[in-house]
Coordinates of C-alpha atoms in Angstrom, one line a residue:
X15 CA 0.1 0.0 0.0
X16 CA 2.9 2.3 0.5
X17 CA 3.5 2.5 -3.2
X18 CA 0.2 3.3 -4.1
X19 CA -0.3 6.2 -1.5
X20 CA 3.1 7.4 -2.6
X21 CA 1.9 7.4 -6.3
X22 CA -1.4 9.1 -5.3
X23 CA 0.8 11.9 -3.6
X24 CA 2.8 12.4 -6.6
X25 CA -0.3 12.6 -8.9
X26 CA -2.4 15.1 -7.0
X27 CA 0.5 17.3 -6.7
X28 CA 4.2 18.2 -5.9
X29 CA 6.1 19.7 -3.1
X30 CA 6.4 18.8 0.5
X31 CA 4.0 16.9 2.7
X32 CA 3.3 17.6 6.4
X33 CA 4.4 15.0 9.1
X34 CA 3.9 14.9 12.7
X35 CA 7.3 16.2 14.4
X36 CA 9.6 13.6 16.4
X37 CA 8.5 15.2 19.6
X38 CA 5.2 14.0 19.2
X39 CA 3.4 17.3 19.0
X40 CA 1.5 18.9 16.2
X41 CA 4.3 20.6 14.5
X42 CA 5.2 19.8 11.2
X43 CA 8.5 19.6 9.2
X44 CA 9.2 19.1 5.3
X45 CA 9.5 15.5 4.2
X46 CA 11.6 14.3 1.4
X47 CA 9.4 14.2 -1.7
X48 CA 8.9 10.7 -3.0
X49 CA 8.5 10.0 -6.7
X50 CA 6.8 6.4 -7.3
X51 CA 8.0 4.3 -10.4
X52 CA 6.8 1.0 -9.7
X53 CA 3.7 1.0 -11.9
X54 CA 4.3 -2.6 -13.0
X55 CA 3.8 -3.8 -9.4
X56 CA 0.6 -1.8 -8.9
X57 CA -1.2 1.4 -9.6
X58 CA -3.2 4.0 -7.7
X59 CA -7.0 3.9 -8.4
X60 CA -8.1 6.9 -10.8
X61 CA -10.3 9.4 -9.3
X62 CA -13.0 8.1 -11.6
X63 CA -12.5 4.7 -10.4
X64 CA -12.8 5.8 -6.7
X65 CA -16.0 7.6 -7.7
X66 CA -17.5 4.4 -9.4
X67 CA -16.6 2.2 -6.5
X68 CA -18.1 4.8 -4.1
X69 CA -21.3 5.1 -6.0
X70 CA -21.6 1.2 -6.0
X71 CA -21.4 1.0 -2.4
X72 CA -23.8 3.6 -1.7
X73 CA -26.5 3.1 -4.4
X74 CA -26.0 -0.6 -5.6
X75 CA -25.4 -2.4 -2.3
X76 CA -28.0 -4.8 -3.1
X77 CA -27.7 -8.7 -4.1
X78 CA -27.2 -8.4 -7.8
X79 CA -29.6 -11.7 -8.0
X80 CA -32.3 -9.9 -6.0
X81 CA -35.2 -8.0 -8.0
X82 CA -35.7 -4.9 -5.8
X83 CA -34.1 -1.5 -6.9
X84 CA -30.5 -2.0 -5.0
X85 CA -30.2 -5.4 -6.4
X86 CA -31.1 -4.4 -10.0
X87 CA -28.8 -1.4 -9.8
X88 CA -26.1 -3.6 -9.0
X89 CA -26.8 -6.0 -11.8
X90 CA -27.0 -3.1 -14.3
X91 CA -23.6 -1.9 -13.1
X92 CA -22.1 -5.5 -13.3
X93 CA -23.3 -5.8 -16.8
X94 CA -21.6 -2.3 -17.8
X95 CA -18.6 -3.2 -16.4
X96 CA -18.8 -6.6 -18.1
X97 CA -19.2 -4.6 -21.6
X98 CA -16.5 -2.3 -20.9
X99 CA -13.9 -5.2 -20.3
X100 CA -15.2 -6.9 -23.4
X101 CA -14.5 -3.8 -25.4
X102 CA -11.1 -3.3 -23.9
X103 CA -9.7 -6.9 -25.1
X104 CA -12.0 -6.9 -28.4
X105 CA -14.1 -9.7 -26.9
X106 CA -18.0 -10.3 -26.4
X107 CA -19.5 -9.3 -22.9
X108 CA -20.8 -13.1 -22.5
X109 CA -17.0 -14.2 -22.7
X110 CA -16.0 -12.3 -19.6
X111 CA -16.2 -13.8 -16.2
X112 CA -15.2 -11.8 -13.0
X113 CA -12.5 -13.1 -10.5
X114 CA -10.6 -12.1 -7.4
X115 CA -7.7 -11.4 -9.5
X116 CA -4.9 -12.6 -11.9
X117 CA -3.7 -15.6 -9.7
X118 CA -7.3 -16.9 -9.6
X119 CA -7.7 -16.4 -13.3
X120 CA -4.6 -18.3 -14.3
X121 CA -5.2 -21.1 -12.0
X122 CA -8.7 -21.4 -13.2
X123 CA -7.5 -21.9 -16.7
X124 CA -4.8 -24.5 -15.7
X125 CA -7.2 -26.1 -13.5
X126 CA -9.8 -26.2 -16.3
X127 CA -7.7 -27.5 -19.1
X128 CA -6.5 -30.4 -16.9
X129 CA -10.1 -31.3 -16.0
X130 CA -11.0 -31.1 -19.8
X131 CA -8.1 -33.4 -20.8
X132 CA -8.9 -35.9 -18.2
X133 CA -12.4 -35.8 -19.3
X134 CA -11.2 -36.3 -23.0
X135 CA -9.4 -39.2 -21.7
X136 CA -12.1 -41.1 -20.3
X137 CA -14.3 -40.5 -23.2
X138 CA -11.9 -41.2 -26.2
X139 CA -9.7 -44.1 -25.2
X140 CA -9.5 -46.0 -28.5
X141 CA -6.6 -48.1 -29.9
X142 CA -6.0 -45.6 -32.6
X143 CA -5.3 -43.1 -30.1
X144 CA -3.2 -45.0 -28.3
X145 CA -0.8 -45.6 -31.3
X146 CA -0.4 -41.8 -31.1
X147 CA 0.6 -41.6 -27.4
X148 CA -2.4 -41.1 -25.8
X149 CA -2.5 -44.5 -23.6
X150 CA -4.7 -45.0 -20.9
X151 CA -3.8 -43.0 -17.9
X152 CA -1.6 -40.3 -19.8
X153 CA -1.0 -37.1 -18.1
X154 CA -1.8 -33.8 -19.5
X155 CA 1.1 -31.8 -20.9
X156 CA 1.5 -28.1 -20.4
X157 CA 3.7 -25.9 -22.3
X158 CA 4.8 -22.4 -20.7
X159 CA 8.1 -20.2 -20.9
X160 CA 10.9 -19.6 -18.5
X161 CA 9.9 -16.2 -17.5
X162 CA 6.5 -16.6 -16.8
X163 CA 4.8 -15.0 -13.7
X164 CA 4.5 -17.3 -10.4
X165 CA 0.7 -17.4 -10.8
X166 CA 1.5 -19.6 -13.6
X167 CA 4.9 -21.3 -13.0
X168 CA 3.8 -22.4 -9.3
X169 CA 0.7 -24.0 -10.0
X170 CA 2.1 -25.8 -13.0
X171 CA 5.2 -26.8 -10.7
X172 CA 2.6 -28.2 -8.0
X173 CA 0.7 -30.5 -10.6
X174 CA 4.3 -31.7 -11.4
X175 CA 5.3 -32.4 -7.9
X176 CA 1.8 -34.3 -7.3
X177 CA 2.4 -36.3 -10.3
X178 CA -0.7 -35.1 -12.1
X179 CA 0.7 -33.3 -15.2
X180 CA 4.0 -32.8 -16.9
X181 CA 5.2 -29.5 -18.3
X182 CA 7.6 -28.0 -20.6
X183 CA 9.3 -24.7 -19.5
X184 CA 10.4 -23.3 -23.2
X185 CA 13.7 -21.1 -22.6
X186 CA 13.3 -17.6 -24.0
X187 CA 15.9 -16.6 -26.6
X188 CA 19.2 -14.9 -25.3
X189 CA 18.8 -12.5 -28.2
X190 CA 15.4 -11.1 -28.1
X191 CA 14.1 -12.4 -24.5
X192 CA 11.0 -13.8 -26.3
X193 CA 9.5 -17.3 -26.1
X194 CA 9.7 -18.1 -29.7
X195 CA 6.9 -19.9 -31.8
X196 CA 9.3 -22.4 -33.1
X197 CA 10.5 -23.5 -29.9
X198 CA 6.9 -23.6 -28.5
X199 CA 5.8 -25.8 -31.3
X200 CA 8.6 -28.0 -31.0
X201 CA 7.7 -28.9 -27.5
X202 CA 4.2 -30.2 -28.3
X203 CA 3.5 -33.5 -27.4
X204 CA 0.2 -35.9 -28.1
X205 CA -0.8 -35.2 -24.9
X206 CA -0.5 -31.1 -24.9
X207 CA -3.5 -29.4 -23.6
X208 CA -2.5 -26.0 -23.0
X209 CA -0.1 -23.3 -24.1
X210 CA 0.2 -20.4 -21.6
X211 CA 2.6 -17.7 -22.5
X212 CA 2.5 -14.1 -21.0
X213 CA 1.7 -11.4 -23.3
X214 CA 4.4 -8.8 -21.7
X215 CA 7.1 -9.5 -19.1
X216 CA 6.6 -7.7 -15.8
X217 CA 10.4 -7.3 -15.7
X218 CA 11.9 -6.6 -19.2
X219 CA 8.5 -5.5 -20.7
X220 CA 9.3 -7.8 -24.0
X221 CA 6.2 -8.5 -25.9
X222 CA 5.8 -12.2 -26.7
X223 CA 4.7 -13.6 -30.1
X224 CA 1.2 -14.6 -29.0
X225 CA -0.2 -14.1 -32.4
X226 CA 2.2 -16.3 -34.3
X227 CA 2.1 -18.7 -31.7
X228 CA -1.7 -19.1 -31.6
X229 CA -1.8 -19.2 -35.3
X230 CA 0.4 -22.0 -35.5
X231 CA -1.2 -24.1 -32.9
X232 CA -4.6 -23.6 -34.7
X233 CA -3.1 -24.9 -37.8
X234 CA -1.5 -27.7 -35.9
X235 CA -4.8 -28.5 -34.1
X236 CA -6.6 -29.1 -37.7
X237 CA -3.7 -32.1 -38.2
X238 CA -4.4 -33.4 -34.5
X239 CA -7.9 -33.6 -35.2
X240 CA -7.5 -35.8 -38.2
X241 CA -5.2 -37.7 -36.3
X242 CA -7.7 -38.3 -33.4
X243 CA -5.6 -36.1 -31.0
X244 CA -7.2 -33.4 -28.8
X245 CA -6.9 -29.8 -29.7
X246 CA -4.4 -27.6 -27.8
X247 CA -6.0 -24.4 -26.1
X248 CA -3.8 -21.2 -26.0
X249 CA -3.9 -18.9 -22.7
X250 CA -2.0 -15.4 -22.4
X251 CA -1.9 -13.7 -19.0
X252 CA -2.2 -9.8 -20.2
X253 CA -1.8 -8.4 -16.9
X254 CA 0.9 -6.1 -17.8
X255 CA 0.1 -5.1 -21.1
X256 CA -3.5 -3.9 -20.7
X257 CA -3.6 -0.1 -20.3
X258 CA 0.0 0.4 -21.9
X259 CA -0.9 -0.9 -25.5
X260 CA -4.1 -2.1 -27.4
X261 CA -5.0 -5.5 -26.9
X262 CA -7.3 -7.3 -29.1
X263 CA -8.1 -11.1 -28.6
X264 CA -9.0 -11.6 -32.4
X265 CA -5.5 -10.4 -33.4
X266 CA -4.1 -12.5 -30.5
X267 CA -6.1 -15.6 -31.6
X268 CA -6.1 -16.9 -27.7
X269 CA -8.6 -19.1 -26.1
X270 CA -8.0 -17.6 -22.8
X271 CA -6.8 -14.0 -21.5
X272 CA -6.2 -12.8 -18.0
X273 CA -7.1 -9.6 -16.8
X274 CA -5.8 -7.8 -13.9
X275 CA -7.3 -4.7 -12.5
X276 CA -4.6 -3.3 -10.4
X277 CA -2.2 -3.0 -13.2
X278 CA -4.3 -0.3 -15.1
X279 CA -5.4 1.9 -12.2
X280 CA -8.4 -0.3 -11.1
X281 CA -9.0 -2.3 -8.0
X282 CA -7.5 -5.5 -7.1
X283 CA -10.1 -7.8 -8.8
X284 CA -9.7 -9.4 -12.4
X285 CA -11.4 -11.3 -14.9
X286 CA -10.9 -13.8 -17.5
X287 CA -11.8 -13.8 -21.2
X288 CA -13.0 -17.1 -22.5
X289 CA -13.5 -17.3 -26.3
X290 CA -17.2 -18.5 -26.8
X291 CA -17.4 -19.5 -23.3
X292 CA -19.1 -22.4 -22.8
X293 CA -20.0 -23.2 -26.5
X294 CA -16.5 -22.9 -28.3
X295 CA -14.3 -23.0 -25.6
X296 CA -15.3 -25.0 -22.3
X297 CA -14.2 -24.0 -18.7
X298 CA -14.4 -26.0 -15.7
X299 CA -15.2 -24.3 -12.5
X300 CA -13.0 -24.5 -9.5
X301 CA -15.8 -23.2 -7.2
X302 CA -19.2 -24.4 -6.6
X303 CA -22.1 -22.3 -5.3
X304 CA -24.8 -20.2 -6.0
X305 CA -24.6 -20.2 -9.9
X306 CA -23.3 -16.9 -10.5
X307 CA -21.3 -16.3 -13.5
X308 CA -23.2 -19.0 -15.4
X309 CA -21.9 -21.3 -12.7
X310 CA -18.3 -20.9 -14.0
X311 CA -17.3 -18.6 -11.1
X312 CA -20.2 -18.7 -8.1
X313 CA -20.2 -16.6 -5.2
X314 CA -22.2 -13.2 -4.7
X315 CA -20.7 -10.7 -6.9
X316 CA -18.4 -8.1 -5.5
X317 CA -20.5 -5.1 -7.1
X318 CA -18.3 -2.1 -5.9
X319 CA -15.2 -3.6 -7.3
X320 CA -16.5 -4.8 -10.4
X321 CA -17.8 -1.5 -11.0
X322 CA -14.2 0.2 -10.3
X323 CA -12.9 -2.5 -12.8
X324 CA -15.4 -1.4 -15.4
X325 CA -14.6 2.3 -15.0
X326 CA -10.6 1.6 -15.3
X327 CA -11.5 -0.5 -18.6
X328 CA -13.7 2.3 -20.0
X329 CA -10.8 5.0 -19.3
X330 CA -8.4 2.4 -21.4
X331 CA -10.9 2.4 -24.0
X332 CA -11.0 6.1 -24.4
X333 CA -7.4 6.9 -23.7
X334 CA -5.1 3.9 -24.3
X335 CA -3.2 5.7 -27.3
X336 CA -2.7 8.8 -25.3
X337 CA -1.4 6.9 -22.2
X338 CA 1.0 4.7 -24.5
X339 CA 2.5 7.8 -26.1
X340 CA 2.9 9.6 -23.0
X341 CA 4.9 6.4 -21.0
X342 CA 7.0 5.9 -23.8
X343 CA 8.0 9.5 -24.1
X344 CA 8.7 9.3 -20.3
X345 CA 10.5 6.0 -20.5
X346 CA 12.8 7.1 -23.5
X347 CA 13.7 10.4 -21.7
X348 CA 14.5 8.4 -18.7
X349 CA 16.8 5.9 -20.5
X350 CA 18.6 8.9 -22.1
X351 CA 19.3 10.8 -18.8
X352 CA 20.6 7.6 -17.3
X353 CA 23.0 7.1 -20.1
X354 CA 23.8 10.8 -19.7
X355 CA 24.7 10.9 -16.1
X356 CA 26.1 7.5 -15.7
X357 CA 27.7 7.2 -19.2
X358 CA 26.7 4.6 -21.5
X359 CA 29.5 2.3 -20.7
X360 CA 28.3 2.1 -17.0
X361 CA 24.7 1.6 -17.8
X362 CA 23.4 -1.6 -19.3
X363 CA 19.7 -1.4 -20.3
X364 CA 18.4 -5.1 -19.5
X365 CA 15.2 -4.4 -21.2
X366 CA 16.3 -3.4 -24.5
X367 CA 16.5 -6.4 -27.0
X368 CA 17.4 -6.1 -30.6
X369 CA 14.3 -6.9 -32.8
X370 CA 11.7 -7.2 -29.8
X371 CA 8.9 -4.8 -29.0
X372 CA 8.5 -3.8 -25.6
X373 CA 6.1 -2.1 -23.1
X374 CA 6.0 1.6 -23.4
X375 CA 6.8 2.0 -19.6
X376 CA 9.4 -0.2 -18.5
X377 CA 13.0 0.5 -18.0
X378 CA 15.2 -2.5 -16.4
X379 CA 18.8 -1.3 -16.2
X380 CA 22.1 -2.0 -14.3
X381 CA 24.6 0.4 -13.0
X382 CA 28.1 -1.4 -13.2
X383 CA 30.1 -1.3 -10.2
X384 CA 31.1 -4.2 -7.6
X385 CA 28.9 -2.5 -4.7
X386 CA 25.8 -1.4 -6.4
X387 CA 23.5 -4.2 -6.2
X388 CA 20.1 -3.1 -7.1
X389 CA 18.6 -3.5 -3.6
X390 CA 21.7 -1.4 -2.2
X391 CA 21.3 1.4 -4.7
X392 CA 17.4 1.7 -3.8
X393 CA 17.9 1.5 -0.3
X394 CA 20.2 4.6 -0.6
X395 CA 17.7 6.6 -2.7
X396 CA 15.9 9.3 -0.7
X397 CA 13.1 10.2 -3.3
X398 CA 12.6 6.9 -5.6
X399 CA 10.0 4.2 -4.8
X400 CA 10.8 1.4 -7.2
X401 CA 11.9 -2.4 -7.2
X402 CA 14.5 -4.5 -8.5
X403 CA 11.8 -6.5 -10.2
X404 CA 8.8 -8.5 -9.5
X405 CA 7.2 -8.0 -6.2
X406 CA 6.4 -11.9 -6.0
X407 CA 10.5 -12.3 -6.0
X408 CA 11.2 -9.7 -3.5
X409 CA 12.3 -12.6 -1.0
X410 CA 15.3 -13.4 -3.0
X411 CA 17.6 -10.9 -1.1
X412 CA 20.5 -9.9 -3.6
X413 CA 20.4 -12.9 -5.8
X414 CA 20.0 -12.1 -9.5
X415 CA 16.5 -11.9 -10.7
X416 CA 16.2 -15.6 -12.6
X417 CA 14.0 -13.6 -15.2
X418 CA 17.0 -11.7 -16.4
X419 CA 19.2 -14.9 -16.0
X420 CA 16.7 -16.7 -18.3
X421 CA 17.2 -13.8 -20.7
X422 CA 20.9 -14.0 -20.8
X423 CA 21.8 -11.3 -18.7
X424 CA 25.1 -12.1 -17.3
X425 CA 24.7 -12.6 -13.2
X426 CA 27.0 -9.8 -12.2
X427 CA 24.7 -7.3 -14.4
X428 CA 21.4 -8.9 -13.3
X429 CA 22.5 -8.7 -9.7
X430 CA 22.6 -4.7 -10.0
X431 CA 19.5 -4.4 -11.8
X432 CA 16.7 -2.2 -10.7
X433 CA 13.2 -2.0 -12.8
X434 CA 11.5 1.5 -13.2
X435 CA 8.1 1.6 -14.6
X436 CA 6.9 5.0 -15.5
X437 CA 3.0 5.8 -14.9
X438 CA 0.3 8.0 -17.0
X439 CA 1.0 11.0 -14.8
X440 CA 5.1 10.6 -14.8
X441 CA 6.7 14.0 -15.8
X442 CA 10.3 15.0 -16.9
X443 CA 10.8 16.7 -13.6
X444 CA 10.1 13.7 -11.6
X445 CA 12.6 11.7 -14.0
X446 CA 15.2 14.1 -13.3
X447 CA 14.7 13.9 -9.5
X448 CA 14.9 10.2 -9.9
X449 CA 17.9 10.1 -11.9
X450 CA 19.8 12.7 -9.7
X451 CA 18.6 10.6 -6.6
X452 CA 20.0 7.7 -8.2
X453 CA 23.6 9.5 -8.9
X454 CA 23.8 10.4 -5.2
X455 CA 22.9 7.0 -4.0
X456 CA 25.9 5.7 -6.3
X457 CA 27.9 8.1 -5.3
X458 CA 27.3 7.2 -1.5
X459 CA 27.9 3.6 -2.1
X460 CA 31.2 4.0 -3.8
X461 CA 32.4 6.2 -1.0
X462 CA 31.4 4.0 1.6
X463 CA 33.0 1.0 -0.2
X464 CA 36.3 3.0 -0.8
X465 CA 36.5 4.0 2.8

């Protein structure tokens, strides 16, 4: 919450903030200004989103399944939010279900495809299939990549430990940081049921070739059908991409797409897009209850958070191109200033890969030096609020990021990495403050090590 609060302070206006004096009295003293640059971790709520949440709490407090006014208002807000989310990803409202967040959505896809494979096995065990490798009791096979988010990696690793599934972690290219379609297709087995590759990496910002992967899997599925093999479904976690670039499920060609609200200035809930939910693409619930969300995700709907998510999606629909252009301008200016202040030979831009597209807001860099580990540099910054990488890897101490190592970044460079991610309201003034803050932190660390 500290990061989000700091971000709100930055966005509402510069200057000093009053704080209580150390003597416990009512005196105030100037506090060092904080500049938030960790928008890939979380984003503050837009004022319009807060308003939508508040309105829902006040006016739509009824159960959405009820017929009285407060219930009907809640249902109307939920339907409006579903429409805005569908528009944001280029899908249909009936293909959107709400979840508690991205982790649940990703787990739901993995759980569902495993169940679908098992059901297919029970109903289609024939000698012809056994000749193609689908022997009785075969385990489902998943394909993902080595830089995937923990909410995909960990449930898959859990299934492997339980002996319930097999998983191939496709290495990303050391040249461009991407999971290449050729490598994904080469990993396919007769028992493959799901390919799940993130749309944009949260540490490097590299955009994965999801459209190409989906297109080639679709062509492969035609051959598999002729051979009596089950089709392969494609899922992408779009958490980092939404709000930073246009996302269209028709262009991507995916069967499932994960939506995470707090990455695009919405509340901390999520949603899952399923192409032709229940008709073209099957889904199996993890929860059972009152039948909400067409029984795919039952439980009384969290109307205020859903209303806020819908408003955040509406803002993206209206302003995505503006957001993207501004963030790219700030990111490019940030990288220019880093190279100017620290000299190009001392700065390694870990998020720049030849031939790869990347998010408009993400700058992952290292400053060369024996005592300039990323965590140490950030700890000596007085204004900058940022991280060395994904929040889910915050317990790794000074160990280099496994994401960067998998992308081919040398260990000594990866150990010094800092990830800065700018936001919709980041200014050049704030970039200048951050770069100067980093310069002073580096100077202090180098003086301390010299003495």
